[in-house]
Short mmCIF file of C-alpha atoms and ligand atoms in Angstrom, two decimals:
data_model
loop_
_atom_site.label_atom_id
_atom_site.label_comp_id
_atom_site.label_asym_id
_atom_site.label_seq_id
_atom_site.Cartn_x
_atom_site.Cartn_y
_atom_site.Cartn_z
CA MET A 1 15.70 7.28 -27.10
CA SER A 2 16.93 3.77 -27.46
CA ILE A 3 17.06 1.54 -24.24
CA VAL A 4 18.37 -1.98 -24.00
CA PHE A 5 17.24 -3.96 -20.90
CA LEU A 6 19.32 -6.94 -19.63
CA SER A 7 17.67 -9.73 -17.64
CA PRO A 8 19.55 -12.66 -16.31
CA THR A 9 16.60 -14.94 -16.76
CA GLY A 10 13.64 -15.52 -18.84
CA LYS A 11 11.62 -17.01 -16.07
CA VAL A 12 9.10 -14.87 -14.34
CA GLY A 13 9.74 -14.18 -10.67
CA GLY A 14 8.91 -10.82 -9.08
CA ALA A 15 11.73 -8.98 -10.71
CA GLU A 16 10.85 -10.08 -14.24
CA ALA A 17 7.16 -9.44 -13.71
CA ALA A 18 8.15 -5.89 -12.62
CA LEU A 19 10.34 -5.57 -15.69
CA HIS A 20 7.41 -6.67 -17.95
CA GLU A 21 5.09 -4.04 -16.40
CA MET A 22 7.82 -1.40 -16.80
CA LEU A 23 8.32 -2.27 -20.48
CA ALA A 24 4.44 -2.19 -20.98
CA GLY A 25 4.27 1.19 -19.29
CA LEU A 26 7.15 2.69 -21.37
CA ARG A 27 5.66 1.35 -24.53
CA GLU A 28 2.36 2.96 -23.79
CA GLN A 29 3.83 6.37 -22.75
CA HIS A 30 6.58 6.64 -25.47
CA PRO A 31 5.59 4.57 -28.50
CA SER A 32 8.37 6.18 -30.51
CA TRP A 33 11.14 5.03 -28.12
CA SER A 34 13.21 1.95 -29.26
CA LEU A 35 13.04 -0.76 -26.51
CA ARG A 36 14.86 -4.15 -26.63
CA LEU A 37 15.37 -6.96 -24.08
CA ILE A 38 18.46 -9.10 -23.92
CA VAL A 39 17.88 -12.15 -21.83
CA ALA A 40 20.16 -14.81 -20.62
CA SER A 41 17.83 -17.79 -20.67
CA ASP A 42 14.63 -18.61 -22.51
CA GLY A 43 11.34 -18.70 -20.58
CA PRO A 44 7.80 -17.21 -20.45
CA LEU A 45 9.13 -13.68 -20.11
CA VAL A 46 10.31 -13.78 -23.72
CA ALA A 47 6.85 -14.33 -25.32
CA ARG A 48 5.34 -11.89 -22.90
CA VAL A 49 7.79 -9.08 -23.76
CA GLU A 50 7.55 -9.84 -27.50
CA ALA A 51 3.72 -9.51 -27.20
CA LEU A 52 4.30 -5.95 -26.15
CA GLY A 53 6.05 -5.37 -29.42
CA VAL A 54 9.51 -5.18 -27.74
CA PRO A 55 12.08 -7.31 -29.52
CA VAL A 56 13.91 -9.92 -27.40
CA ASP A 57 17.35 -11.48 -28.00
CA ILE A 58 18.20 -14.53 -26.14
CA LEU A 59 21.91 -14.61 -25.33
CA PRO A 60 22.23 -17.69 -23.21
CA PHE A 61 24.68 -17.68 -20.17
CA PRO A 62 27.06 -20.59 -20.36
CA ASP A 63 26.13 -23.25 -17.90
CA ALA A 64 28.94 -22.44 -15.46
CA LEU A 65 27.67 -18.84 -15.22
CA ALA A 66 24.05 -19.67 -14.99
CA ARG A 67 24.76 -21.84 -11.94
CA VAL A 68 26.58 -19.22 -9.97
CA GLY A 69 24.19 -18.09 -7.18
CA ASP A 70 22.71 -14.59 -7.40
CA TRP A 71 21.25 -12.56 -4.55
CA SER A 72 20.78 -15.75 -2.61
CA VAL A 73 24.45 -15.91 -1.63
CA GLY A 74 24.24 -15.36 2.09
CA GLU A 75 26.76 -14.46 4.75
CA GLY A 76 27.99 -17.76 5.85
CA VAL A 77 31.49 -19.07 5.42
CA TRP A 78 30.04 -22.11 3.64
CA ALA A 79 27.88 -20.00 1.22
CA ARG A 80 30.91 -18.05 0.33
CA THR A 81 33.16 -20.95 -0.21
CA VAL A 82 30.56 -22.64 -2.55
CA PHE A 83 30.09 -19.33 -4.36
CA GLY A 84 33.84 -18.75 -4.63
CA ALA A 85 34.49 -22.23 -6.02
CA ARG A 86 31.64 -21.84 -8.63
CA SER A 87 32.73 -18.41 -9.54
CA LEU A 88 36.27 -19.57 -10.29
CA GLY A 89 34.87 -22.22 -12.56
CA ALA A 90 32.62 -19.58 -14.12
CA GLY A 91 35.43 -17.04 -14.68
CA PRO A 92 36.34 -18.01 -18.28
CA ALA A 93 32.75 -18.44 -19.24
CA ALA A 94 31.93 -15.01 -17.78
CA LEU A 95 34.68 -13.50 -19.92
CA ARG A 96 33.47 -15.21 -23.09
CA TYR A 97 29.90 -13.99 -22.36
CA LEU A 98 31.19 -10.42 -21.56
CA ARG A 99 32.81 -10.32 -25.08
CA GLN A 100 29.45 -11.48 -26.77
CA LEU A 101 27.46 -9.03 -24.84
CA ARG A 102 29.86 -6.12 -25.59
CA ARG A 103 29.63 -6.96 -29.23
CA ARG A 104 25.82 -7.04 -29.18
CA LEU A 105 25.62 -3.79 -27.20
CA HIS A 106 28.09 -2.00 -29.59
CA ALA A 107 25.92 -3.03 -32.60
CA LEU A 108 22.82 -1.78 -30.93
CA THR A 109 24.23 1.65 -29.83
CA PRO A 110 21.70 2.18 -27.08
CA SER A 111 21.40 5.62 -25.34
CA VAL A 112 20.68 3.75 -22.04
CA ILE A 113 21.35 0.19 -20.79
CA HIS A 114 18.95 -0.78 -17.88
CA THR A 115 20.01 -3.87 -15.90
CA ASN A 116 17.71 -6.09 -13.88
CA GLY A 117 19.58 -8.48 -11.59
CA LEU A 118 23.03 -8.78 -10.12
CA LYS A 119 24.86 -10.63 -12.87
CA MET A 120 23.47 -8.19 -15.47
CA HIS A 121 24.49 -5.17 -13.27
CA LEU A 122 28.06 -6.45 -13.35
CA LEU A 123 28.09 -7.54 -16.93
CA GLY A 124 26.39 -4.36 -18.09
CA ALA A 125 28.96 -2.36 -16.19
CA TRP A 126 31.84 -4.03 -17.99
CA ALA A 127 30.21 -4.39 -21.41
CA ARG A 128 28.58 -1.01 -21.83
CA PRO A 129 29.76 0.95 -24.89
CA ARG A 130 30.98 4.51 -24.55
CA GLY A 131 28.11 6.76 -25.06
CA ALA A 132 25.56 4.60 -23.29
CA GLY A 133 24.23 5.48 -19.80
CA LEU A 134 23.81 2.63 -17.30
CA VAL A 135 20.95 2.20 -14.92
CA TRP A 136 21.04 -0.50 -12.20
CA HIS A 137 17.50 -1.57 -11.19
CA PHE A 138 17.68 -3.09 -7.67
CA HIS A 139 14.89 -5.36 -6.67
CA ASP A 140 16.62 -6.77 -3.57
CA TYR A 141 18.82 -5.65 -0.60
CA ALA A 142 22.56 -5.72 -1.78
CA GLY A 143 23.55 -4.86 1.79
CA ARG A 144 22.29 -8.30 3.05
CA ARG A 145 24.51 -10.24 0.60
CA ALA A 146 28.22 -10.12 1.34
CA ILE A 147 29.43 -11.03 -2.11
CA ALA A 148 26.91 -8.90 -4.06
CA ARG A 149 27.90 -5.99 -1.80
CA THR A 150 31.59 -6.34 -2.79
CA LEU A 151 31.10 -6.95 -6.34
CA LEU A 152 28.70 -3.95 -6.77
CA ARG A 153 30.99 -1.61 -4.94
CA ARG A 154 33.78 -2.57 -7.30
CA SER A 155 31.79 -1.70 -10.41
CA VAL A 156 29.69 1.20 -9.19
CA HIS A 157 31.99 3.73 -10.76
CA LYS A 158 30.58 2.44 -14.10
CA CYS A 159 27.01 3.01 -13.17
CA ASP A 160 25.09 6.24 -13.78
CA ALA A 161 21.85 5.79 -11.82
CA ILE A 162 20.27 3.22 -9.52
CA VAL A 163 16.59 2.63 -9.52
CA ALA A 164 15.31 0.79 -6.32
CA ASN A 165 11.90 -0.80 -6.00
CA SER A 166 11.15 0.92 -2.62
CA ARG A 167 12.57 3.64 -0.29
CA SER A 168 14.02 0.87 1.84
CA VAL A 169 15.96 -0.76 -0.88
CA ALA A 170 17.16 2.72 -2.13
CA GLU A 171 18.48 3.47 1.31
CA ASP A 172 20.33 0.12 1.38
CA ALA A 173 21.60 0.76 -2.08
CA GLN A 174 23.07 4.03 -0.90
CA ARG A 175 24.77 2.44 1.91
CA VAL A 176 26.35 -0.11 -0.42
CA CYS A 177 27.11 2.02 -3.45
CA GLY A 178 27.57 5.37 -1.82
CA THR A 179 25.93 8.70 -2.90
CA ARG A 180 27.99 9.54 -5.92
CA VAL A 181 25.47 7.66 -8.03
CA LYS A 182 22.01 9.13 -7.86
CA THR A 183 19.49 6.54 -6.36
CA HIS A 184 15.75 6.87 -7.26
CA SER A 185 13.04 4.87 -5.54
CA VAL A 186 10.48 3.81 -8.00
CA TRP A 187 7.67 1.52 -6.93
CA ASN A 188 6.67 -1.37 -9.26
CA ALA A 189 3.60 -1.31 -11.33
CA VAL A 190 0.96 -4.12 -11.56
CA ASP A 191 -1.16 -5.06 -14.52
CA LEU A 192 -4.51 -3.82 -13.10
CA ASP A 193 -6.61 -5.49 -15.79
CA ARG A 194 -5.13 -8.92 -15.11
CA PHE A 195 -4.99 -8.49 -11.25
CA SER A 196 -8.57 -7.43 -10.75
CA PRO A 197 -11.41 -8.56 -8.67
CA SER A 198 -13.31 -10.18 -11.43
CA GLY A 199 -11.95 -12.90 -13.85
CA PRO A 200 -11.21 -16.62 -13.89
CA ARG A 201 -10.52 -18.49 -10.62
CA LEU A 202 -8.43 -21.61 -10.22
CA ASP A 203 -9.83 -24.65 -8.59
CA LEU A 204 -7.21 -24.84 -5.90
CA ASP A 205 -8.41 -27.92 -4.29
CA ALA A 206 -8.21 -29.81 -7.41
CA LEU A 207 -4.71 -28.56 -8.05
CA ALA A 208 -3.71 -29.57 -4.48
CA GLY A 209 -5.40 -33.05 -4.97
CA LEU A 210 -7.89 -32.32 -2.05
CA PRO A 211 -11.63 -32.78 -1.89
CA PRO A 212 -13.65 -29.52 -2.38
CA ALA A 213 -13.34 -27.42 0.80
CA GLY A 214 -17.08 -26.27 0.88
CA ASP A 215 -18.41 -22.79 0.62
CA ASP A 216 -18.26 -22.00 4.30
CA VAL A 217 -14.49 -22.61 4.46
CA LEU A 218 -12.18 -19.60 4.45
CA ARG A 219 -9.46 -19.89 1.93
CA VAL A 220 -6.15 -18.52 3.01
CA GLY A 221 -3.10 -18.78 0.81
CA LEU A 222 0.63 -18.04 0.78
CA VAL A 223 1.43 -17.06 -2.87
CA ALA A 224 5.22 -16.99 -3.20
CA THR A 225 8.33 -18.45 -4.97
CA PHE A 226 10.04 -21.17 -2.92
CA ALA A 227 12.91 -18.80 -1.58
CA ARG A 228 13.44 -19.87 1.97
CA TRP A 229 12.90 -16.42 3.36
CA LYS A 230 9.28 -16.25 1.91
CA GLY A 231 8.14 -17.80 5.25
CA HIS A 232 6.37 -21.02 4.28
CA GLU A 233 7.14 -22.44 7.56
CA THR A 234 5.78 -19.54 9.38
CA PHE A 235 2.56 -19.93 7.39
CA LEU A 236 2.29 -23.61 8.11
CA ASN A 237 2.98 -22.94 11.86
CA ALA A 238 0.23 -20.36 11.90
CA LEU A 239 -2.18 -22.79 10.25
CA GLY A 240 -1.24 -25.18 12.90
CA LEU A 241 -1.95 -22.73 15.79
CA LEU A 242 -5.52 -21.92 14.61
CA PRO A 243 -8.38 -23.53 16.64
CA THR A 244 -9.46 -26.79 15.00
CA SER A 245 -13.04 -25.65 15.02
CA LEU A 246 -12.30 -22.72 12.68
CA ARG A 247 -13.36 -23.51 9.14
CA VAL A 248 -10.06 -22.58 7.26
CA ARG A 249 -8.13 -24.12 4.58
CA GLY A 250 -4.59 -23.05 3.79
CA TYR A 251 -2.89 -23.08 0.32
CA VAL A 252 0.75 -22.97 -0.51
CA VAL A 253 0.66 -21.58 -3.98
CA GLY A 254 3.95 -21.71 -6.00
CA GLY A 255 7.00 -23.66 -6.54
CA PRO A 256 10.70 -23.31 -7.12
CA ILE A 257 11.47 -21.27 -10.32
CA TYR A 258 15.04 -19.84 -10.30
CA GLU A 259 17.94 -22.16 -11.35
CA THR A 260 20.41 -21.07 -8.76
CA SER A 261 19.88 -23.76 -5.96
CA GLY A 262 20.43 -23.05 -2.27
CA GLY A 263 18.21 -20.74 -0.40
CA GLN A 264 15.07 -22.66 -1.67
CA VAL A 265 12.75 -24.75 0.34
CA ALA A 266 11.94 -28.28 -0.98
CA LEU A 267 8.33 -29.26 -1.40
CA ARG A 268 8.91 -32.63 0.36
CA ASP A 269 10.29 -30.72 3.50
CA LEU A 270 7.09 -28.45 3.49
CA ARG A 271 4.88 -31.57 3.34
CA SER A 272 6.73 -33.18 6.23
CA CYS A 273 6.43 -30.03 8.15
CA ALA A 274 2.63 -29.95 7.49
CA GLU A 275 2.33 -33.62 8.55
CA ALA A 276 4.33 -33.08 11.69
CA LEU A 277 1.93 -30.31 12.57
CA GLY A 278 -1.09 -32.59 11.85
CA LEU A 279 -2.52 -30.37 9.35
CA GLY A 280 -3.95 -33.06 7.03
CA ALA A 281 -6.52 -31.63 4.59
CA ARG A 282 -6.22 -28.26 6.29
CA VAL A 283 -3.44 -27.35 3.80
CA GLY A 284 -3.00 -27.95 0.09
CA PHE A 285 0.05 -27.58 -2.09
CA THR A 286 -0.91 -26.37 -5.54
CA GLY A 287 2.58 -26.36 -7.12
CA PHE A 288 3.65 -23.53 -9.61
CA VAL A 289 0.63 -21.72 -11.04
CA GLU A 290 0.96 -19.74 -14.31
CA ASP A 291 -1.73 -17.41 -13.55
CA ALA A 292 -1.34 -16.00 -10.03
CA SER A 293 -4.21 -13.60 -10.38
CA ALA A 294 -6.65 -16.52 -10.94
CA ALA A 295 -5.14 -18.17 -7.82
CA MET A 296 -5.60 -15.07 -5.83
CA ARG A 297 -9.17 -14.56 -6.82
CA ALA A 298 -9.91 -18.12 -5.58
CA LEU A 299 -8.69 -17.05 -2.05
CA ASP A 300 -10.44 -15.10 0.58
CA VAL A 301 -7.22 -13.97 2.16
CA VAL A 302 -3.74 -13.71 0.66
CA VAL A 303 -0.89 -14.15 3.06
CA HIS A 304 2.56 -12.66 2.77
CA ALA A 305 4.88 -14.20 5.36
CA SER A 306 8.44 -13.18 4.42
CA THR A 307 10.89 -13.74 7.38
CA ASP A 308 13.36 -11.18 6.04
CA PRO A 309 12.37 -7.58 5.26
CA GLU A 310 10.53 -7.72 1.85
CA PRO A 311 12.31 -5.40 -0.65
CA PHE A 312 8.94 -4.43 -2.32
CA GLY A 313 6.41 -7.30 -2.16
CA LEU A 314 4.90 -7.50 -5.65
CA VAL A 315 2.51 -10.19 -4.32
CA ILE A 316 1.22 -7.74 -1.81
CA ALA A 317 0.51 -5.16 -4.54
CA GLU A 318 -1.12 -7.80 -6.91
CA ALA A 319 -3.33 -9.18 -4.11
CA MET A 320 -4.52 -5.69 -3.30
CA ALA A 321 -5.22 -5.16 -6.96
CA CYS A 322 -7.34 -8.26 -6.89
CA GLY A 323 -9.34 -6.73 -4.04
CA LYS A 324 -8.26 -9.41 -1.51
CA ALA A 325 -7.77 -8.94 2.22
CA VAL A 326 -4.08 -9.26 2.66
CA VAL A 327 -1.99 -10.18 5.71
CA ALA A 328 1.59 -8.90 5.15
CA SER A 329 4.79 -9.25 6.95
CA GLY A 330 5.47 -5.70 8.17
CA ALA A 331 9.15 -5.02 7.27
CA GLY A 332 11.11 -3.49 4.48
CA GLY A 333 9.49 -2.08 1.49
CA ALA A 334 6.27 -3.84 2.44
CA ILE A 335 5.54 -1.36 5.12
CA GLU A 336 5.66 1.41 2.51
CA LEU A 337 2.70 -0.22 0.59
CA THR A 338 0.53 -1.05 3.54
CA GLU A 339 -1.26 0.76 6.18
CA SER A 340 -2.18 -1.78 8.79
CA GLY A 341 -5.97 -1.83 9.44
CA THR A 342 -6.73 0.16 6.34
CA ASN A 343 -5.67 -1.66 3.23
CA ALA A 344 -4.06 -4.80 4.79
CA LEU A 345 -3.19 -6.28 8.18
CA THR A 346 0.38 -6.81 9.19
CA HIS A 347 2.27 -9.12 11.55
CA ASP A 348 5.97 -9.13 12.54
CA PRO A 349 8.25 -11.17 10.32
CA GLY A 350 8.43 -14.88 11.37
CA ASP A 351 5.81 -14.34 14.05
CA ALA A 352 3.39 -17.44 13.40
CA ARG A 353 1.25 -16.63 16.49
CA ALA A 354 0.50 -13.07 15.31
CA LEU A 355 -0.19 -14.39 11.77
CA ALA A 356 -2.61 -16.92 13.13
CA HIS A 357 -4.27 -14.25 15.16
CA ARG A 358 -4.72 -11.97 12.00
CA ILE A 359 -6.17 -14.96 10.12
CA GLU A 360 -8.66 -15.56 12.99
CA THR A 361 -9.58 -11.96 13.04
CA LEU A 362 -10.41 -12.02 9.24
CA ALA A 363 -12.12 -15.39 9.47
CA ALA A 364 -14.58 -13.89 12.04
CA ASP A 365 -15.19 -10.61 10.22
CA ALA A 366 -16.31 -10.72 6.50
CA GLY A 367 -17.01 -6.98 6.69
CA LEU A 368 -13.29 -6.34 7.53
CA ARG A 369 -12.14 -8.54 4.69
CA HIS A 370 -14.36 -6.67 2.27
CA ARG A 371 -13.23 -3.24 3.62
CA LEU A 372 -9.55 -4.20 3.30
CA GLY A 373 -10.10 -5.57 -0.16
CA SER A 374 -11.79 -2.45 -1.47
CA ALA A 375 -9.19 -0.17 0.06
CA GLY A 376 -6.42 -2.42 -1.25
CA ARG A 377 -7.86 -2.11 -4.84
CA ALA A 378 -7.99 1.68 -4.46
CA THR A 379 -4.39 1.80 -3.33
CA ALA A 380 -3.36 -0.22 -6.36
CA GLU A 381 -5.36 2.12 -8.74
CA GLN A 382 -3.67 5.05 -7.34
CA CYS A 383 -0.15 3.80 -6.71
CA PHE A 384 0.73 0.79 -8.90
CA THR A 385 -0.19 1.99 -12.45
CA ARG A 386 2.23 1.48 -15.36
CA ALA A 387 1.74 5.01 -16.33
CA ARG A 388 3.00 6.19 -12.98
CA MET A 389 6.08 3.97 -13.18
CA ALA A 390 6.87 4.94 -16.78
CA LEU A 391 6.55 8.69 -15.87
CA GLU A 392 8.86 8.36 -12.91
CA LEU A 393 11.54 6.62 -15.06
CA THR A 394 11.30 8.98 -18.07
CA PRO A 395 13.35 11.88 -16.59
CA ILE A 396 15.97 9.44 -15.29
CA TYR A 397 16.42 8.07 -18.86
CA GLN A 398 16.29 11.47 -20.54
CA GLU A 399 18.95 12.90 -18.13
CA LEU A 400 21.39 10.03 -18.95
CA ALA A 401 20.76 10.16 -22.63
CA HIS A 402 21.37 13.89 -22.53
CA ALA A 403 24.62 13.55 -20.49
CA HIS A 404 25.97 10.91 -22.87
C1 GLC B 1 12.27 -9.08 -5.83
C2 GLC B 1 11.99 -8.79 -4.44
C3 GLC B 1 10.47 -8.50 -4.12
C4 GLC B 1 9.89 -7.58 -5.21
C5 GLC B 1 10.25 -8.05 -6.68
C6 GLC B 1 9.96 -7.03 -7.75
O1 GLC B 1 11.76 -10.40 -6.07
O2 GLC B 1 12.52 -9.66 -3.53
O3 GLC B 1 10.23 -7.89 -2.97
O4 GLC B 1 8.54 -7.49 -5.13
O5 GLC B 1 11.72 -8.19 -6.78
O6 GLC B 1 10.61 -5.80 -7.46
#
């Protein structure tokens, strides 16, 4: 079996972290399979995948193509106009890239091509050599993105199977792509050694430039990329609603990572929002952290506050694996991972009051925090192993390799 994976970026967001774990799992389960990654920009993913013994080719997108928005393209007329204008400019660059990719894939003669991101789904569809099966791996809701929806529909006849990161995303994929192509829901895996209750802890106060918070202070952090829908404002509003007597400090952990602008919050806007809410030293902004597990271990409570349904919610799975009490926004794939009151608490997306209430409940009850954390770790050990993910993918690849 020979599989080539295509990633539109070498930066490590959720979809790329999931790709890394998937490759690690396949490597462990099938040491004789030939795996290779083609990535369209350099970044930390490259060294991490190479460290697994999987060769990586960097085939950079031309600038014009790199700048075209991805899943972030929304429904608005303005968003579509900007996207349209950029895409027109990117057309010739895309064709050039397609030719390069086609040549590379022909030389590699894979049995299966597995794509991880909208641009690679489309490029993979049009560059695949005869004889190679094509798997689209959906990490987001195509149905919520007008342009993605249309483009995928036009190319779906070239795709052989869809993998979705949750049942919720799988249902959406079927609404967009129809049922001719088989859609499989396969949860992501988490590195359970790295995301574990013991290990190094970051000094979040120092990173945020704040004085040490003190041992009696509950540390509550939103760990997320800066995508607008990750709910930074909901989190800040929730902190603002907490009684001032409560010994709590909030942390916004993360920064912007993807190149495609639009759809991201700016740090200065979040700082002004915190200021307007009078949060002062009640909240710190750590910026991007390389080791999310060390940030999570430094927290008592990990908050997930997405205002849109979360396709899967890798952060939720990772925080559970770290044995942390999690408050998650209960919609989309996130509700498949959580059982409120057992391995996490949930609140409705965007409901700052409910989020504040959950934080208060956890601040008052160390026993509950502990129980949720232990149950979260047990869920992770049962559901988020690399082996489980690799074993679920194996028959999908085998069927395609056989058919081709
Ligand atoms: C995307 C989704 C997120 C998911 C990740 C990995 O980033 O938005 O929910 O956890 O992919 O599948």
